Coordinates of N, CA and C in Angstrom, one line a residue:
M1 N 16.2 0.6 -11.7 CA 15.6 1.0 -10.5 C 16.7 1.2 -9.5
P2 N 16.5 2.3 -8.7 CA 17.6 2.6 -7.7 C 17.5 1.6 -6.5
E3 N 18.6 1.4 -5.9 CA 18.8 0.5 -4.8 C 18.2 1.1 -3.6
V4 N 17.5 0.3 -2.8 CA 16.9 0.8 -1.5 C 18.1 1.1 -0.6
I5 N 18.1 2.3 -0.1 CA 19.2 2.8 0.7 C 19.2 2.2 2.1
D6 N 18.0 2.0 2.6 CA 17.8 1.5 4.0 C 17.0 0.2 3.9
P7 N 17.6 -1.0 3.5 CA 16.7 -2.2 3.3 C 16.2 -2.7 4.7
L8 N 16.9 -2.6 5.8 CA 16.5 -3.2 7.0 C 15.2 -2.5 7.5
T9 N 15.3 -1.1 7.7 CA 14.1 -0.4 8.2 C 12.9 -0.5 7.2
A10 N 13.3 -0.5 5.9 CA 12.2 -0.6 4.9 C 11.5 -2.0 5.0
A11 N 12.3 -3.1 5.2 CA 11.7 -4.4 5.3 C 10.9 -4.6 6.5
V12 N 11.3 -4.0 7.7 CA 10.5 -4.0 8.9 C 9.2 -3.3 8.7
T13 N 9.3 -2.1 8.1 CA 8.1 -1.3 7.9 C 7.1 -2.0 7.0
V14 N 7.6 -2.5 5.9 CA 6.7 -3.2 4.9 C 6.1 -4.4 5.6
A15 N 6.9 -5.2 6.3 CA 6.4 -6.4 7.0 C 5.3 -6.1 8.0
A16 N 5.6 -5.0 8.8 CA 4.6 -4.5 9.8 C 3.3 -4.1 9.1
K17 N 3.4 -3.4 8.0 CA 2.1 -3.1 7.3 C 1.4 -4.3 6.8
Q18 N 2.1 -5.2 6.2 CA 1.5 -6.4 5.7 C 0.9 -7.3 6.8
L19 N 1.6 -7.4 7.9 CA 1.1 -8.1 9.0 C -0.2 -7.5 9.6
T20 N -0.2 -6.2 9.7 CA -1.4 -5.5 10.1 C -2.6 -5.8 9.2
A21 N -2.4 -5.7 7.9 CA -3.5 -6.0 7.0 C -3.9 -7.5 7.1
F22 N -3.0 -8.4 7.2 CA -3.2 -9.8 7.4 C -4.0 -10.0 8.6
L23 N -3.6 -9.4 9.7 CA -4.4 -9.6 11.0 C -5.8 -9.0 10.9
D24 N -5.9 -7.8 10.3 CA -7.2 -7.2 10.1 C -8.2 -8.2 9.4
D25 N -7.7 -8.9 8.4 CA -8.5 -9.9 7.7 C -8.8 -11.1 8.6
A26 N -7.8 -11.6 9.3 CA -8.0 -12.7 10.1 C -9.0 -12.4 11.3
L27 N -8.9 -11.3 11.9 CA -9.6 -10.9 13.1 C -11.1 -10.4 12.7
S28 N -11.3 -10.1 11.5 CA -12.6 -9.5 11.1 C -13.8 -10.3 11.5
P29 N -13.7 -11.7 11.3 CA -14.9 -12.5 11.8 C -15.2 -12.3 13.3
L30 N -14.2 -11.9 14.1 CA -14.4 -11.8 15.5 C -14.8 -10.4 15.9
G31 N -14.9 -9.5 14.9 CA -15.3 -8.1 15.1 C -14.1 -7.3 15.7
L32 N -12.9 -7.8 15.5 CA -11.7 -7.1 16.0 C -10.8 -6.7 14.9
T33 N -9.8 -5.9 15.2 CA -8.8 -5.5 14.2 C -7.4 -5.7 14.8
A34 N -6.4 -5.5 14.0 CA -5.1 -5.5 14.4 C -4.8 -4.3 15.4
S35 N -5.6 -3.3 15.4 CA -5.4 -2.2 16.2 C -6.1 -2.4 17.6
N36 N -7.0 -3.3 17.8 CA -7.7 -3.4 19.1 C -7.6 -4.7 19.7
Y37 N -7.2 -5.8 19.1 CA -7.3 -7.1 19.7 C -6.3 -7.2 20.9
Y38 N -5.2 -6.5 20.9 CA -4.2 -6.6 21.9 C -4.8 -6.1 23.3
F39 N -5.7 -5.2 23.2 CA -6.3 -4.7 24.5 C -7.1 -5.8 25.2
I40 N -7.8 -6.6 24.3 CA -8.6 -7.8 24.9 C -7.6 -8.7 25.6
L41 N -6.5 -9.1 25.0 CA -5.5 -10.0 25.6 C -4.9 -9.4 26.8
Q42 N -4.6 -8.2 26.8 CA -4.0 -7.5 28.0 C -5.0 -7.5 29.2
I43 N -6.2 -7.1 28.9 CA -7.2 -7.1 30.0 C -7.5 -8.5 30.5
A44 N -7.6 -9.5 29.6 CA -7.8 -10.9 30.0 C -6.7 -11.4 30.9
Q45 N -5.5 -11.0 30.6 CA -4.3 -11.5 31.4 C -4.3 -10.9 32.8
H46 N -4.8 -9.6 32.9 CA -4.7 -8.9 34.2 C -6.1 -8.8 34.9
E47 N -7.1 -9.3 34.4 CA -8.5 -9.1 35.0 C -9.0 -7.7 34.8
T48 N -8.3 -6.7 35.4 CA -8.6 -5.3 35.1 C -7.3 -4.6 34.8
V49 N -7.4 -3.6 34.0 CA -6.2 -2.8 33.6 C -6.5 -1.4 33.6
S50 N -5.7 -0.6 34.2 CA -6.0 0.9 34.1 C -5.7 1.4 32.7
Q51 N -6.4 2.4 32.4 CA -6.1 3.1 31.0 C -4.7 3.5 31.0
E52 N -4.2 4.0 32.1 CA -2.8 4.5 32.1 C -1.8 3.4 31.8
A53 N -2.1 2.2 32.3 CA -1.2 1.0 32.0 C -1.3 0.6 30.5
L54 N -2.5 0.8 29.9 CA -2.6 0.5 28.5 C -1.8 1.4 27.7
F55 N -1.7 2.7 28.1 CA -0.9 3.7 27.3 C 0.5 3.1 27.3
R56 N 1.0 2.7 28.5 CA 2.5 2.2 28.6 C 2.6 0.9 27.8
L57 N 1.6 0.0 27.9 CA 1.8 -1.3 27.3 C 1.8 -1.2 25.7
T58 N 1.0 -0.3 25.2 CA 0.8 -0.2 23.8 C 1.7 0.8 23.1
H59 N 2.3 1.7 23.9 CA 3.1 2.8 23.3 C 2.2 3.7 22.4
L60 N 0.9 3.8 22.6 CA 0.0 4.6 21.9 C -0.3 5.9 22.7
T61 N -0.7 6.9 21.9 CA -1.2 8.1 22.6 C -2.5 7.9 23.4
S62 N -2.8 8.8 24.3 CA -4.0 8.6 25.1 C -5.2 8.6 24.2
S63 N -5.2 9.5 23.2 CA -6.4 9.6 22.3 C -6.6 8.3 21.5
N64 N -5.5 7.7 21.1 CA -5.6 6.4 20.3 C -6.1 5.3 21.2
V65 N -5.6 5.2 22.5 CA -6.1 4.2 23.4 C -7.6 4.4 23.7
T66 N -7.9 5.7 24.0 CA -9.3 6.0 24.3 C -10.2 5.6 23.1
R67 N -9.8 5.9 21.9 CA -10.6 5.5 20.7 C -10.8 4.0 20.6
R68 N -9.8 3.3 20.8 CA -9.8 1.8 20.7 C -10.7 1.2 21.8
L69 N -10.5 1.8 23.0 CA -11.3 1.3 24.1 C -12.8 1.6 23.9
A70 N -13.1 2.7 23.3 CA -14.5 3.1 23.0 C -15.0 2.1 21.9
Q71 N -14.3 1.7 21.0 CA -14.7 0.6 20.0 C -15.1 -0.6 20.7
L72 N -14.2 -1.1 21.6 CA -14.4 -2.3 22.4 C -15.6 -2.2 23.3
T73 N -15.8 -1.1 23.9 CA -17.0 -0.8 24.8 C -18.3 -0.9 24.0
A74 N -18.2 -0.2 22.8 CA -19.4 -0.2 22.0 C -19.8 -1.6 21.5
A75 N -18.8 -2.4 21.3 CA -19.0 -3.8 20.8 C -19.4 -4.7 22.0
G76 N -19.4 -4.1 23.2 CA -19.9 -4.9 24.3 C -18.8 -5.9 24.9
L77 N -17.5 -5.6 24.6 CA -16.5 -6.6 24.9 C -15.7 -6.2 26.2
I78 N -15.8 -4.9 26.5 CA -15.1 -4.4 27.7 C -16.0 -3.4 28.5
T79 N -15.7 -3.2 29.7 CA -16.2 -2.1 30.5 C -15.1 -1.1 30.9
K80 N -15.5 0.1 31.1 CA -14.5 1.1 31.4 C -15.2 2.0 32.6
Q81 N -14.6 1.9 33.7 CA -15.2 2.6 34.9 C -14.1 3.4 35.6
R82 N -14.6 4.4 36.4 CA -13.7 5.2 37.2 C -13.0 4.2 38.2
A83 N -11.8 4.4 38.5 CA -11.1 3.6 39.5 C -11.6 4.0 40.9
P84 N -11.9 3.1 41.7 CA -12.4 3.4 43.0 C -11.4 4.2 43.9
E85 N -10.1 3.9 43.7 CA -9.1 4.6 44.6 C -8.7 5.9 44.0
D86 N -9.0 6.2 42.7 CA -8.7 7.5 42.1 C -9.8 7.8 41.1
G87 N -10.7 8.7 41.4 CA -11.8 9.1 40.6 C -11.4 9.7 39.3
R88 N -10.2 10.1 39.1 CA -9.7 10.7 37.8 C -9.3 9.5 36.8
A89 N -8.9 8.4 37.3 CA -8.4 7.3 36.5 C -9.5 6.4 36.1
F90 N -9.3 5.6 35.0 CA -10.2 4.6 34.6 C -9.6 3.2 34.6
V91 N -10.4 2.2 34.9 CA -10.0 0.8 34.8 C -10.9 0.1 33.8
T92 N -10.3 -0.9 33.1 CA -11.1 -1.6 32.1 C -11.2 -3.1 32.6
A93 N -12.2 -3.7 32.2 CA -12.4 -5.1 32.4 C -13.2 -5.8 31.3
L94 N -13.0 -7.0 31.1 CA -13.8 -7.7 30.0 C -15.2 -8.0 30.5
T95 N -16.1 -7.9 29.6 CA -17.5 -8.3 29.9 C -17.6 -9.8 29.7
P96 N -18.7 -10.4 30.0 CA -18.8 -11.8 29.7 C -18.6 -12.2 28.2
A97 N -19.1 -11.3 27.4 CA -18.9 -11.5 25.9 C -17.4 -11.4 25.6
G98 N -16.7 -10.5 26.2 CA -15.2 -10.3 26.0 C -14.5 -11.5 26.5
R99 N -14.8 -12.0 27.7 CA -14.2 -13.3 28.2 C -14.4 -14.4 27.2
A100 N -15.6 -14.6 26.8 CA -16.0 -15.7 25.9 C -15.2 -15.6 24.5
L101 N -14.8 -14.4 24.2 CA -14.1 -14.2 22.9 C -12.6 -14.6 23.0
V102 N -12.1 -14.6 24.1 CA -10.6 -14.9 24.3 C -10.2 -16.2 23.7
P103 N -10.8 -17.3 24.0 CA -10.4 -18.6 23.3 C -10.4 -18.5 21.8
Q104 N -11.4 -17.9 21.2 CA -11.5 -17.7 19.7 C -10.3 -16.8 19.3
L105 N -10.1 -15.8 20.0 CA -9.0 -14.8 19.7 C -7.7 -15.5 19.7
T106 N -7.4 -16.3 20.7 CA -6.1 -16.9 20.8 C -5.9 -18.0 19.7
A107 N -7.0 -18.7 19.4 CA -6.9 -19.7 18.3 C -6.7 -19.0 17.0
T108 N -7.4 -17.9 16.7 CA -7.2 -17.1 15.5 C -5.8 -16.6 15.4
L109 N -5.3 -16.1 16.5 CA -3.9 -15.6 16.4 C -2.9 -16.6 16.2
A110 N -3.1 -17.8 16.8 CA -2.2 -18.9 16.6 C -2.2 -19.4 15.1
A111 N -3.4 -19.4 14.5 CA -3.4 -19.8 13.1 C -2.8 -18.7 12.2
A112 N -3.0 -17.5 12.6 CA -2.4 -16.4 11.8 C -0.9 -16.4 11.9
Q113 N -0.4 -16.6 13.1 CA 1.1 -16.6 13.3 C 1.7 -17.8 12.6
A114 N 1.0 -19.0 12.6 CA 1.5 -20.1 11.9 C 1.7 -19.8 10.4
E115 N 0.7 -19.1 9.8 CA 0.8 -18.8 8.4 C 1.8 -17.7 8.2
A116 N 1.8 -16.7 9.0 CA 2.7 -15.5 8.8 C 4.1 -15.9 9.0
F117 N 4.4 -16.8 9.9 CA 5.8 -17.1 10.2 C 6.2 -18.5 9.8
A118 N 5.4 -19.1 8.8 CA 5.7 -20.4 8.2 C 7.1 -20.4 7.7
G119 N 7.8 -21.5 7.9 CA 9.1 -21.7 7.4 C 10.2 -21.3 8.4
L120 N 9.8 -20.7 9.5 CA 10.7 -20.3 10.6 C 10.5 -21.4 11.7
D121 N 11.6 -22.0 12.1 CA 11.4 -22.9 13.2 C 11.3 -22.2 14.6
E122 N 11.1 -22.9 15.6 CA 10.8 -22.2 16.9 C 12.0 -21.4 17.4
G123 N 13.3 -21.9 17.1 CA 14.5 -21.1 17.4 C 14.5 -19.8 16.7
Q124 N 14.2 -19.8 15.4 CA 14.2 -18.6 14.6 C 13.1 -17.7 15.0
R125 N 11.9 -18.2 15.4 CA 10.9 -17.3 15.9 C 11.3 -16.6 17.2
Q126 N 11.9 -17.4 18.1 CA 12.3 -16.8 19.3 C 13.5 -15.8 19.1
A127 N 14.3 -16.0 18.2 CA 15.4 -15.1 17.9 C 14.8 -13.8 17.3
L128 N 13.8 -13.9 16.4 CA 13.2 -12.8 15.8 C 12.5 -12.0 16.9
L129 N 11.8 -12.7 17.8 CA 11.2 -12.0 18.9 C 12.2 -11.2 19.8
A130 N 13.3 -11.8 20.1 CA 14.3 -11.2 20.9 C 14.9 -10.0 20.2
M131 N 15.1 -10.1 18.9 CA 15.7 -9.0 18.1 C 14.7 -7.8 18.1
L132 N 13.4 -8.1 17.8 CA 12.4 -7.0 17.8 C 12.3 -6.4 19.2
Q133 N 12.3 -7.2 20.2 CA 12.2 -6.6 21.6 C 13.5 -5.7 21.9
H134 N 14.6 -6.1 21.4 CA 15.8 -5.3 21.5 C 15.7 -4.0 20.8
V135 N 15.2 -4.0 19.6 CA 15.0 -2.8 18.8 C 14.0 -1.9 19.6
S136 N 13.0 -2.5 20.1 CA 11.9 -1.7 20.9 C 12.6 -1.0 22.1
R137 N 13.4 -1.8 22.8 CA 14.1 -1.2 24.0 C 15.0 0.0 23.6
N138 N 15.7 -0.2 22.4 CA 16.6 0.9 21.9 C 15.7 2.2 21.6
L139 N 14.5 2.0 21.1 CA 13.7 3.1 20.7 C 13.0 3.8 21.9
E140 N 12.9 3.0 23.0 CA 12.3 3.6 24.2 C 13.2 4.6 24.9
A141 N 14.5 4.4 24.7 CA 15.5 5.2 25.4 C 15.4 6.7 25.0

């Protein structure tokens, strides 16, 4: 079998795909996916979030963000309305059902992280986070 020429990028890519599938399974009972749960957390943290801010926070295209917000709106978890100060922009907010879901979501994520990152102590987890954030900053440039 040939040696993997790029083990670092390959390992990150494979781990990201595995983590996405793992989160999809863990979040399924909540009616969420690895692709849309982050929006709930961001909106909960900020009360309301503009759609433009969500583009920047997630590094997704506008069509991907719009599609995920539509899923969450259809599920009754968020509202999306025209911004009062700019009728061209949209702002999102959690519905009562969305707010009620946040504690379950954070508990589910904590359990999933405990399983996914088992065997790594807090220092290693923080180092991994710092390294991934560094890579992300490199790629934003």
